[in-house]
Short mmCIF file of C-alpha atoms (C1' of nucleotides) in Angstrom, two decimals:
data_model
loop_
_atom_site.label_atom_id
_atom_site.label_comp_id
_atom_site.label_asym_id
_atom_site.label_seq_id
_atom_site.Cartn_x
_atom_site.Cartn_y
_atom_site.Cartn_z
CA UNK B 1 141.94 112.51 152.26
CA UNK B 2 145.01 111.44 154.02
CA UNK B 3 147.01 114.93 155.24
CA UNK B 4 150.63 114.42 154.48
CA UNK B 5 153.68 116.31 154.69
CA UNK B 6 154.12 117.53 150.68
CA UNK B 7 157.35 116.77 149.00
CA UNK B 8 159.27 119.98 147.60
CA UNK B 9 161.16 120.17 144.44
CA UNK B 10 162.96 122.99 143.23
CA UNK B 11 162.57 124.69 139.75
CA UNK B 12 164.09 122.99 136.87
CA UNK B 13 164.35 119.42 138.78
CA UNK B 14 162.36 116.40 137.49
CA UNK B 15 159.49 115.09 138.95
CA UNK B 16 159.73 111.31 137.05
CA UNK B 17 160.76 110.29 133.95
CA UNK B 18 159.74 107.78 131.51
CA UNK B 19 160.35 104.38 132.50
CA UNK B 20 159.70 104.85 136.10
CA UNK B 21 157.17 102.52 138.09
CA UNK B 22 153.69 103.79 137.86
CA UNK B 23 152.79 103.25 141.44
CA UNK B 24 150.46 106.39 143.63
CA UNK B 25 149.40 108.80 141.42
CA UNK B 26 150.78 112.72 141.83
CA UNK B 27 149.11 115.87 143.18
CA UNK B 28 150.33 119.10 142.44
CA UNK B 29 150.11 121.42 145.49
CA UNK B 30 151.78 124.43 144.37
CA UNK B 31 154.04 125.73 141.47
CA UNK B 32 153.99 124.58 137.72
CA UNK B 33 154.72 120.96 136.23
CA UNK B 34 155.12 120.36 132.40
CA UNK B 35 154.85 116.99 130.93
CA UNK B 36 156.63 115.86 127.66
CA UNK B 37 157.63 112.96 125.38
CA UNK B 38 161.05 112.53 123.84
CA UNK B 39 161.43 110.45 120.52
CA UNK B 40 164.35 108.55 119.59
CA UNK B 41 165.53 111.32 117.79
CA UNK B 42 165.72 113.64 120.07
CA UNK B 43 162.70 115.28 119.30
CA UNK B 44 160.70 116.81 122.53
CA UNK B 45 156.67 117.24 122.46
CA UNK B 46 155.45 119.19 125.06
CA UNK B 47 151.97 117.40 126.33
CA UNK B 48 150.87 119.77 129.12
CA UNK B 49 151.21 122.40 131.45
CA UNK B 50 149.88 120.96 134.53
CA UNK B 51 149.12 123.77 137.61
CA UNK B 52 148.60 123.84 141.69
CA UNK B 53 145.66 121.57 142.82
CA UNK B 54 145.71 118.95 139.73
CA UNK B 55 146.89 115.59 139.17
CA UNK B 56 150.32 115.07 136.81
CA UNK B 57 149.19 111.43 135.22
CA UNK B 58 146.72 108.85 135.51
CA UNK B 59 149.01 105.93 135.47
CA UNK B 60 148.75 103.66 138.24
CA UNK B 61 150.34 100.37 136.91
CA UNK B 62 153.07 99.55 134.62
CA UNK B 63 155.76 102.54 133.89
CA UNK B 64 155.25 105.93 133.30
CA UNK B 65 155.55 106.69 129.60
CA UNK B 66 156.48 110.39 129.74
CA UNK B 67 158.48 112.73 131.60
CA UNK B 68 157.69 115.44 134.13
CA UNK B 69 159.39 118.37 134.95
CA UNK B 70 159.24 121.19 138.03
CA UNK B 71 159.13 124.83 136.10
CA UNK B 72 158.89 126.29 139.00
CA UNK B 73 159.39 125.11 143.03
CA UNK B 74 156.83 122.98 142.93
CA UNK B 75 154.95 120.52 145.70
CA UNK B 76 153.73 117.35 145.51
CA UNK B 77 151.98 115.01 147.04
CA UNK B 78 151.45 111.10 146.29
CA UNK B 79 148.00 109.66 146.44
CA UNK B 80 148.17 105.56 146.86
CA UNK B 81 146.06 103.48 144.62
CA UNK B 82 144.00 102.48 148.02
CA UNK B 83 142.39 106.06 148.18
CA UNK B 84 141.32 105.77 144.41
CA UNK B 85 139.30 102.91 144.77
CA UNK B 86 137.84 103.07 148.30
CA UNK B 87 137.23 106.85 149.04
CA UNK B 88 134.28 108.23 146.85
CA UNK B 89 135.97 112.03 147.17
CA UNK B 90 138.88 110.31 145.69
CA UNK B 91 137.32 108.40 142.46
CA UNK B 92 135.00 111.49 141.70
CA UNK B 93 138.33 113.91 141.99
CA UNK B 94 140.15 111.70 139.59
CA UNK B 95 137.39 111.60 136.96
CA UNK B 96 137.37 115.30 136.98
CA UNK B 97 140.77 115.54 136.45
CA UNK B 98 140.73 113.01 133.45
CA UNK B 99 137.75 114.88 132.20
CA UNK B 100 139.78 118.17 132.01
CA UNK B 101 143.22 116.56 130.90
CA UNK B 102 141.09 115.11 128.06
CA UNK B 103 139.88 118.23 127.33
CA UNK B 104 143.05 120.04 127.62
CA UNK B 105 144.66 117.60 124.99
CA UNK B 106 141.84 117.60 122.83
CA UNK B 107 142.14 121.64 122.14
CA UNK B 108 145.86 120.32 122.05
CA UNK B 109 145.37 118.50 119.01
CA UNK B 110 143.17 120.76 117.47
CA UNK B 111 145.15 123.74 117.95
CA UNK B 112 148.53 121.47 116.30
CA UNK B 113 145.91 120.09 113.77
CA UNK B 114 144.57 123.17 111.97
CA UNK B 115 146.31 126.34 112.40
CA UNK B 116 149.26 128.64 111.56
CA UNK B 117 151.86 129.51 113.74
CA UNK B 118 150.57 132.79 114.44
CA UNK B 119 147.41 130.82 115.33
CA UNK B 120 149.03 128.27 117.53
CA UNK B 121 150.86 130.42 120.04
CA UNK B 122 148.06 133.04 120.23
CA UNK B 123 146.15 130.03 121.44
CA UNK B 124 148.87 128.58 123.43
CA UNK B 125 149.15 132.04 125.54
CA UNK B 126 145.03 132.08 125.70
CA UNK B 127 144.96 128.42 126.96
CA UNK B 128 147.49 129.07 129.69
CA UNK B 129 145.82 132.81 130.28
CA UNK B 130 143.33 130.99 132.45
CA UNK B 131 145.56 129.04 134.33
CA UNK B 132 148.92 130.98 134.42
CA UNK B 133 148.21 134.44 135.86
CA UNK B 134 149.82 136.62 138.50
CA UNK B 135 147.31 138.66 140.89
CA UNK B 136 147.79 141.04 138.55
CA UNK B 137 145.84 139.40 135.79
CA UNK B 138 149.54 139.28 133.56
CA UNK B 139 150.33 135.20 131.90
CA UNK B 140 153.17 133.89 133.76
CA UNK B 141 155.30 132.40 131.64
CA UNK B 142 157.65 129.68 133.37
CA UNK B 143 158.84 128.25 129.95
CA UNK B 144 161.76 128.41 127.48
CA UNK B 145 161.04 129.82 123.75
CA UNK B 146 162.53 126.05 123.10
CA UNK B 147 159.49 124.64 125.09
CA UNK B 148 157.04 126.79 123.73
CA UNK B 149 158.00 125.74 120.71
CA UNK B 150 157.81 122.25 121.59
CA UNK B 151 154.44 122.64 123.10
CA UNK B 152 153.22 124.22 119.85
CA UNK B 153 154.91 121.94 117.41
CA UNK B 154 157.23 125.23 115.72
CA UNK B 155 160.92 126.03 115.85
CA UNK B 156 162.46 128.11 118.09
CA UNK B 157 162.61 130.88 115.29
CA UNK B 158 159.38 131.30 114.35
CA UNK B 159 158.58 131.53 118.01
CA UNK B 160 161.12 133.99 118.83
CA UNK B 161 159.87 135.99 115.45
CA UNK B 162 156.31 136.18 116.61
CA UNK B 163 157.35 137.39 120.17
CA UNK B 164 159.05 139.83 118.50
CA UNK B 165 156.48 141.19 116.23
CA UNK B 166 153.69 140.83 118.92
CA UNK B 167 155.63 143.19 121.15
CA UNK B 168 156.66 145.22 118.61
CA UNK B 169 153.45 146.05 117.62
CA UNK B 170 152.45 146.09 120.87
CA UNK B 171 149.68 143.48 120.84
CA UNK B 172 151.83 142.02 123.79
CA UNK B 173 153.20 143.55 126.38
CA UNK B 174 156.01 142.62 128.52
CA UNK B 175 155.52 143.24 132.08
CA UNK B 176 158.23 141.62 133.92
CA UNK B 177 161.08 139.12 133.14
CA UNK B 178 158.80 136.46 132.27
CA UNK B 179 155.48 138.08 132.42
CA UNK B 180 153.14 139.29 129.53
CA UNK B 181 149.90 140.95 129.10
CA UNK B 182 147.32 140.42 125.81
CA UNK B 183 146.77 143.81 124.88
CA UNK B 184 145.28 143.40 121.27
CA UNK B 185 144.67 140.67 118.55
CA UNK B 186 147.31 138.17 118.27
CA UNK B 187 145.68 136.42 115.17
CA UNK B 188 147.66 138.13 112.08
CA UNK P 1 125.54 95.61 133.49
CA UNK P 2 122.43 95.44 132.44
CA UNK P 3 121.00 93.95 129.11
CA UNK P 4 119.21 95.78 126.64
CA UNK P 5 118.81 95.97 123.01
CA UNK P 6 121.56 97.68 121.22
CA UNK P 7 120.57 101.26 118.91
CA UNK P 8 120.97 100.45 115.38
CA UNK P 9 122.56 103.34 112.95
CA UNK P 10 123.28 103.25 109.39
CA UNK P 11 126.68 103.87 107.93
CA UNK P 12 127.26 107.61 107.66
CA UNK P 13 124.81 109.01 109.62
CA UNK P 14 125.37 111.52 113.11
CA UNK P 15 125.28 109.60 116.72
CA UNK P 16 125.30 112.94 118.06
CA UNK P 17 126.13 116.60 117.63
CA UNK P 18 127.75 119.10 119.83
CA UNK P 19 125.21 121.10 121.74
CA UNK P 20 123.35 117.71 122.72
CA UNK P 21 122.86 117.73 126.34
CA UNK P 22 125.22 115.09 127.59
CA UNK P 23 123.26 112.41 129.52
CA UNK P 24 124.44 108.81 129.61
CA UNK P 25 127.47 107.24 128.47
CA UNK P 26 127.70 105.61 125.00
CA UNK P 27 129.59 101.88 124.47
CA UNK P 28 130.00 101.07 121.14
CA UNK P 29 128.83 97.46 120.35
CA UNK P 30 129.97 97.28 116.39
CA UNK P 31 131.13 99.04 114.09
CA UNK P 32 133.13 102.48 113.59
CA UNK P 33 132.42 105.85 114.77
CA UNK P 34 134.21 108.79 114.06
CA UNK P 35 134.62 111.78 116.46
CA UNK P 36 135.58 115.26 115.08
CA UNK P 37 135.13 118.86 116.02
CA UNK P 38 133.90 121.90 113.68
CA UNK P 39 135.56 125.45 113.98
CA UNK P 40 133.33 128.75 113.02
CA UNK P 41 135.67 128.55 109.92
CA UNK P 42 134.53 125.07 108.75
CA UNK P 43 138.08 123.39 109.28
CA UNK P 44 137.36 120.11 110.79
CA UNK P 45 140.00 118.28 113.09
CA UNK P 46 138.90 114.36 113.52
CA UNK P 47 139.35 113.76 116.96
CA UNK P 48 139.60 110.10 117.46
CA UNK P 49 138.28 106.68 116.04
CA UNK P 50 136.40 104.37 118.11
CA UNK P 51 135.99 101.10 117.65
CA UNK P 52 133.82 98.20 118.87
CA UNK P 53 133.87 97.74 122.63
CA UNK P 54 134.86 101.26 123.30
CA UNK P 55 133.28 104.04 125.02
CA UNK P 56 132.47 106.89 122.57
CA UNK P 57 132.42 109.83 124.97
CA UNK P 58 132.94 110.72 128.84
CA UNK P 59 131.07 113.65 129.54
CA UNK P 60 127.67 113.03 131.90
CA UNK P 61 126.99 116.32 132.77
CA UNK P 62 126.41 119.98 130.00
CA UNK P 63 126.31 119.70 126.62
CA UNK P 64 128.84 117.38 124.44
CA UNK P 65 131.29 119.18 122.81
CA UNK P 66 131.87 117.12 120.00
CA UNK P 67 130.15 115.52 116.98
CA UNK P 68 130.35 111.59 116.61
CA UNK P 69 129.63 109.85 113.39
CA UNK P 70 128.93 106.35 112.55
CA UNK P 71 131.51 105.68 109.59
CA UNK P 72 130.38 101.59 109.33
CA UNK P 73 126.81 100.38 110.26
CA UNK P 74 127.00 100.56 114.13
CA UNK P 75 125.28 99.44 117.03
CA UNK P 76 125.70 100.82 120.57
CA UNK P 77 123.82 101.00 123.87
CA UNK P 78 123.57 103.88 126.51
CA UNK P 79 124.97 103.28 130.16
CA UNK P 80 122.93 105.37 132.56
CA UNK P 81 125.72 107.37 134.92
CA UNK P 82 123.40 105.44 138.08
CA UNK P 83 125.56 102.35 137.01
CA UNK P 84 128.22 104.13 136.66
CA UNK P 85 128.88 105.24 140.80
CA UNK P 86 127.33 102.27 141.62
CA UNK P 87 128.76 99.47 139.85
CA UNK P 88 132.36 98.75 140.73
CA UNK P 89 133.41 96.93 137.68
CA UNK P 90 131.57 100.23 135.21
CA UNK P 91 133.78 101.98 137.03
CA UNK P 92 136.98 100.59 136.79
CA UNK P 93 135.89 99.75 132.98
CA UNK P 94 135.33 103.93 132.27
CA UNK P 95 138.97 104.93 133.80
CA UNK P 96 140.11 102.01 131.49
CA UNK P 97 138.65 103.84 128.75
CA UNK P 98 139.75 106.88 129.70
CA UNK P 99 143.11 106.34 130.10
CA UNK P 100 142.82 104.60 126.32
CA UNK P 101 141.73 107.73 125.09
CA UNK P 102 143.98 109.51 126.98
CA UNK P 103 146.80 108.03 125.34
CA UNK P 104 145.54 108.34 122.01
CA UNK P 105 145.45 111.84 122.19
CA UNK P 106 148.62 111.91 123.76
CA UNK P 107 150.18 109.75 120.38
CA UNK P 108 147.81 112.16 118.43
CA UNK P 109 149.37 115.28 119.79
CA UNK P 110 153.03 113.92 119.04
CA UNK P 111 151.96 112.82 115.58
CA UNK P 112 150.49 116.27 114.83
CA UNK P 113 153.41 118.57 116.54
CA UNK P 114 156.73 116.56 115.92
CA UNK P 115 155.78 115.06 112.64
CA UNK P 116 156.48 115.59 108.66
CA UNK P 117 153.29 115.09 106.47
CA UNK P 118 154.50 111.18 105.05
CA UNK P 119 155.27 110.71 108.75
CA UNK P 120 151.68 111.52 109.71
CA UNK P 121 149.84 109.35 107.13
CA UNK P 122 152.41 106.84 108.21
CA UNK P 123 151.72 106.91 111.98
CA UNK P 124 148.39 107.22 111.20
CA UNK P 125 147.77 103.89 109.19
CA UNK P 126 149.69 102.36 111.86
CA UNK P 127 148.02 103.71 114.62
CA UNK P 128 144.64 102.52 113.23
CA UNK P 129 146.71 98.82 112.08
CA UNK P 130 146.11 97.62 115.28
CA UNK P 131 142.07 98.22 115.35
CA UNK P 132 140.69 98.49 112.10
CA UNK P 133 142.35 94.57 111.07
CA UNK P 134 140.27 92.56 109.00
CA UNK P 135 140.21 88.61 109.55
CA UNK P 136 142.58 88.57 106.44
CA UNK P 137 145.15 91.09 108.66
CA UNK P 138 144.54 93.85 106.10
CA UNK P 139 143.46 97.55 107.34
CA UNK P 140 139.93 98.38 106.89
CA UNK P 141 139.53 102.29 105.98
CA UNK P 142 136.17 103.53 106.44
CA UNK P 143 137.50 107.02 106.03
CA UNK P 144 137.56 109.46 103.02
CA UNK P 145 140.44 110.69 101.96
CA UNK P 146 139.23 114.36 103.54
CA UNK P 147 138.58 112.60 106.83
CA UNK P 148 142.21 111.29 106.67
CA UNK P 149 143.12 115.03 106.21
CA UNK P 150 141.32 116.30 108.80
CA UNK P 151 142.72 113.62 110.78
CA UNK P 152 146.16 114.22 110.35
CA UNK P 153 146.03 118.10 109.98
CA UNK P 154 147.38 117.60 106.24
CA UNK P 155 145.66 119.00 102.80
CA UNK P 156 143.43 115.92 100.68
CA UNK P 157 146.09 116.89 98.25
CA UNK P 158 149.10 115.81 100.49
CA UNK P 159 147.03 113.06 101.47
CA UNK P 160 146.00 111.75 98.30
CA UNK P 161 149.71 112.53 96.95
CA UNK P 162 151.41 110.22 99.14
CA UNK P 163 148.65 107.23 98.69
CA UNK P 164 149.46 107.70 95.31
CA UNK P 165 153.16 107.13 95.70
CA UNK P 166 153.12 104.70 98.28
CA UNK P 167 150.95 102.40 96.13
CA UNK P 168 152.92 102.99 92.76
CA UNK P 169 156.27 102.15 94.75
CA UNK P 170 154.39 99.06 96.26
CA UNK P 171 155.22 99.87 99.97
CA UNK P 172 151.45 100.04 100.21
CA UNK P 173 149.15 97.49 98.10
CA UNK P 174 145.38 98.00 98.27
CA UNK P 175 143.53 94.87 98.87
CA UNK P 176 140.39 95.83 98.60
CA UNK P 177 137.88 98.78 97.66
CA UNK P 178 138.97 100.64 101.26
CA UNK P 179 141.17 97.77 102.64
CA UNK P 180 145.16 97.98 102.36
CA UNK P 181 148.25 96.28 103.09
CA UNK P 182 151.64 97.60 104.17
CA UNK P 183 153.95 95.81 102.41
CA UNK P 184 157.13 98.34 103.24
CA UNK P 185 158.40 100.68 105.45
CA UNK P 186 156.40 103.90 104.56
CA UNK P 187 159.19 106.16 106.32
CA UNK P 188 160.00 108.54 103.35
"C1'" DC Z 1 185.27 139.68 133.51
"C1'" DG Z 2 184.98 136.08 130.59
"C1'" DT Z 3 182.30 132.08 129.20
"C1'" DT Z 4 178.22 129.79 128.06
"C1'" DC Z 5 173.60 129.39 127.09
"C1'" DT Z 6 169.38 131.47 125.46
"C1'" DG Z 7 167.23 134.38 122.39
"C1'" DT Z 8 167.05 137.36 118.10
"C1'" DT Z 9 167.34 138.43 113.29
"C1'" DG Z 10 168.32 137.85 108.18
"C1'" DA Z 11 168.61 135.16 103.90
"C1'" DA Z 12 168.05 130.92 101.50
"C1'" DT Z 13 165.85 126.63 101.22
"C1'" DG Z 14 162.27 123.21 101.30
"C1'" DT Z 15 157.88 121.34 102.27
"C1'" DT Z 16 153.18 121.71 102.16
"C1'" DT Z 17 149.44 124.31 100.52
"C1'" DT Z 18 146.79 126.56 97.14
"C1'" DC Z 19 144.81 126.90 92.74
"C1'" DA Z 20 143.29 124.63 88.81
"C1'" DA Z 21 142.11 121.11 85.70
"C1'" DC Z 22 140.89 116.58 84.92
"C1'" DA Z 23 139.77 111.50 85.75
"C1'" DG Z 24 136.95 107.99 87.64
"C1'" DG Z 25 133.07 105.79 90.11
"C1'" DG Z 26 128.55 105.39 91.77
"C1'" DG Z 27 123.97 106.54 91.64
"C1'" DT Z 28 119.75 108.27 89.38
"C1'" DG Z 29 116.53 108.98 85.95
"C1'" DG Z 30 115.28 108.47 81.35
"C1'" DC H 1 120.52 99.34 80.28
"C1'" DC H 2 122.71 103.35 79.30
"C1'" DA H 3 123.73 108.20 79.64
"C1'" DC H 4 124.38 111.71 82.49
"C1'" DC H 5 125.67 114.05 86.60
"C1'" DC H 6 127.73 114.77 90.85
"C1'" DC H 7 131.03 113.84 94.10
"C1'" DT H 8 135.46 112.04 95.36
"C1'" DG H 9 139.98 111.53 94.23
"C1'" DT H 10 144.22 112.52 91.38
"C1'" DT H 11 147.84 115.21 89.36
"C1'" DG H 12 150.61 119.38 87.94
"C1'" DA H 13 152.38 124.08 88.56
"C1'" DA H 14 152.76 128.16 91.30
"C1'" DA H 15 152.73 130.23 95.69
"C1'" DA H 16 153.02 130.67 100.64
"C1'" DC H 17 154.61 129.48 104.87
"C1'" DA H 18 157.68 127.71 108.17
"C1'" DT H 19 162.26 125.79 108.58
"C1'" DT H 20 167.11 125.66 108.20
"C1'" DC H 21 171.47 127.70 108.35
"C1'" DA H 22 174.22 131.26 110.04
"C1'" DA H 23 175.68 135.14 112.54
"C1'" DC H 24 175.13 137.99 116.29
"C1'" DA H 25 173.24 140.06 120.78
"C1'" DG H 26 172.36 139.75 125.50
"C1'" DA H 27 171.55 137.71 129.89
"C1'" DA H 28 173.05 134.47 133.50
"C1'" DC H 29 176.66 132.07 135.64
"C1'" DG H 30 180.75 131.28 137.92
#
DNA sequence: CGTTCTGTTGAATGTTTTCAACAGGGGTGG
DNA sequence: CCACCCCTGTTGAAAACATTCAACAGAACG
């Protein structure tokens, strides 16, 4: 576990894009990364929301086939390919990270897979629940309604639309700019 | 790598449930196997297909939280996680694996969020083009037409709709009881 | 203070789903 | 061997859901 200086980026800079060498793999100290595809068409898929103390790809050859993008000030730290192999610590880290990435993207695909839009953001804003919260138990929400809706596969209406019911209703609250709390059933 | 006998399972029968305590690893010596995940609702979203030489599952420690089906007569063997730490190459060969897997979700996740329903079924034959050849260069579909659904997050219907019209406007020609040919570009 | 970008809302449209009926194939038992 | 049955797959029409198009509101920025 080499201790190294970490390398800040601000909010709203990115982190790599597709196409770049894959050469150390990336440790999130602090802040939020998001990871996404673009098609040739412009299209944008949201992949993940990746959060302080886990890796941003498993890529350690070849070029990087997404992009990555600071949501917040975010720092970073690069792990060489050395570590991986020859420090136990290192290989056991990784394969819990890989683990929980393929988890993540498995409820991913599930979530896109078989349910309704009201369905897929209420389980967007559960998913990140766990991993997203202020010390005052609120989801921080570091995102665009354009990336939301690129994470769930919707428009930017229907997004917006649901917000809107959701807090009119008041099965969501809105505690600060971009801060929310669950305060009922989100599944209608 | 040691040598034993490879497990022997008839088409269409379970390799595991969820709930099964997850113990050693599972390679995949022949055959087709089909992993999927049940909701308390009874929607079903097929996960992944794995194919001979692959690694079915990566979880060594709880209970799996999947299903896995064999969808062709199969034969696989179990790799006790002892090899895995200790054995160098095992290891390299399981992040291989993983980072497959990894990227099929990742391509599953874009098909299922950014995609229109021909564009799926599309994607989909493609995707499985390059692992389900036969010698002849033809695809070999071991799947029903509700696994394909539950595959691609579509309706049998939809499913079942466009098969129809791709075959009856040639872009598709069926070669076989489940084996097909693309013969066109399967875009619209 | 104006400009620009993000977000909201309404109405119309379109795609996929749902509901329903029917066709075909494979297996079983007579 | 054939008839029957059950299960899978197909097709049509109606309905539902999310998207598209469009206009507007409001916040963030210089």
């Amino acid at each position: 576990m080499t201790l190294q200086t970490p390398r800040r980026l601000k909010a709203r800079t990115p982190l790599y894009h597709a196409g770049d060498p894959a050469r150390d793999l990336v440790k999130l100290v602090s802040g939020v990364v998001m990871v996404f595809q673009i098609f040739e068409d412009g299209r944008r898929q949201v992949l993940d929301i990746v959060t302080a103390g886990e890796l941003v790809h498993f890529q350690i050859e070849g070029e990087l086939d997404h992009h990555a993008e600071a949501l917040t000030d975010i720092e970073v730290i690069s792990i060489p390919v050395s570590e991986l192999t020859q420090n136990r610590a290192w290989t056991e880290f990784v394969f819990d990270q890989m683990r929980d990435r393929l988890d993540r993207e498995r409820r991913h695909v599930a979530l896109l897979g078989q349910k309704s839009a009201a369905e897929r953001l209420a389980e967007f804003l559960f998913l990140l629940s766990d991993r997203l919260t202020t010390p005052l138990g609120d989801i921080e929400l570091p995102m665009s309604r354009q990336e939301i809706a690129d994470y769930t596969g919707l428009t930017i209406e229907t997004v917006s639309r649901l917000f809107s019911r959701w807090l009119r209703e008041r099965r969501l609250v809105a505690t600060g700019r971009r801060t929310y709390r669950i305060a009922g059933c989100l599944a209608a």
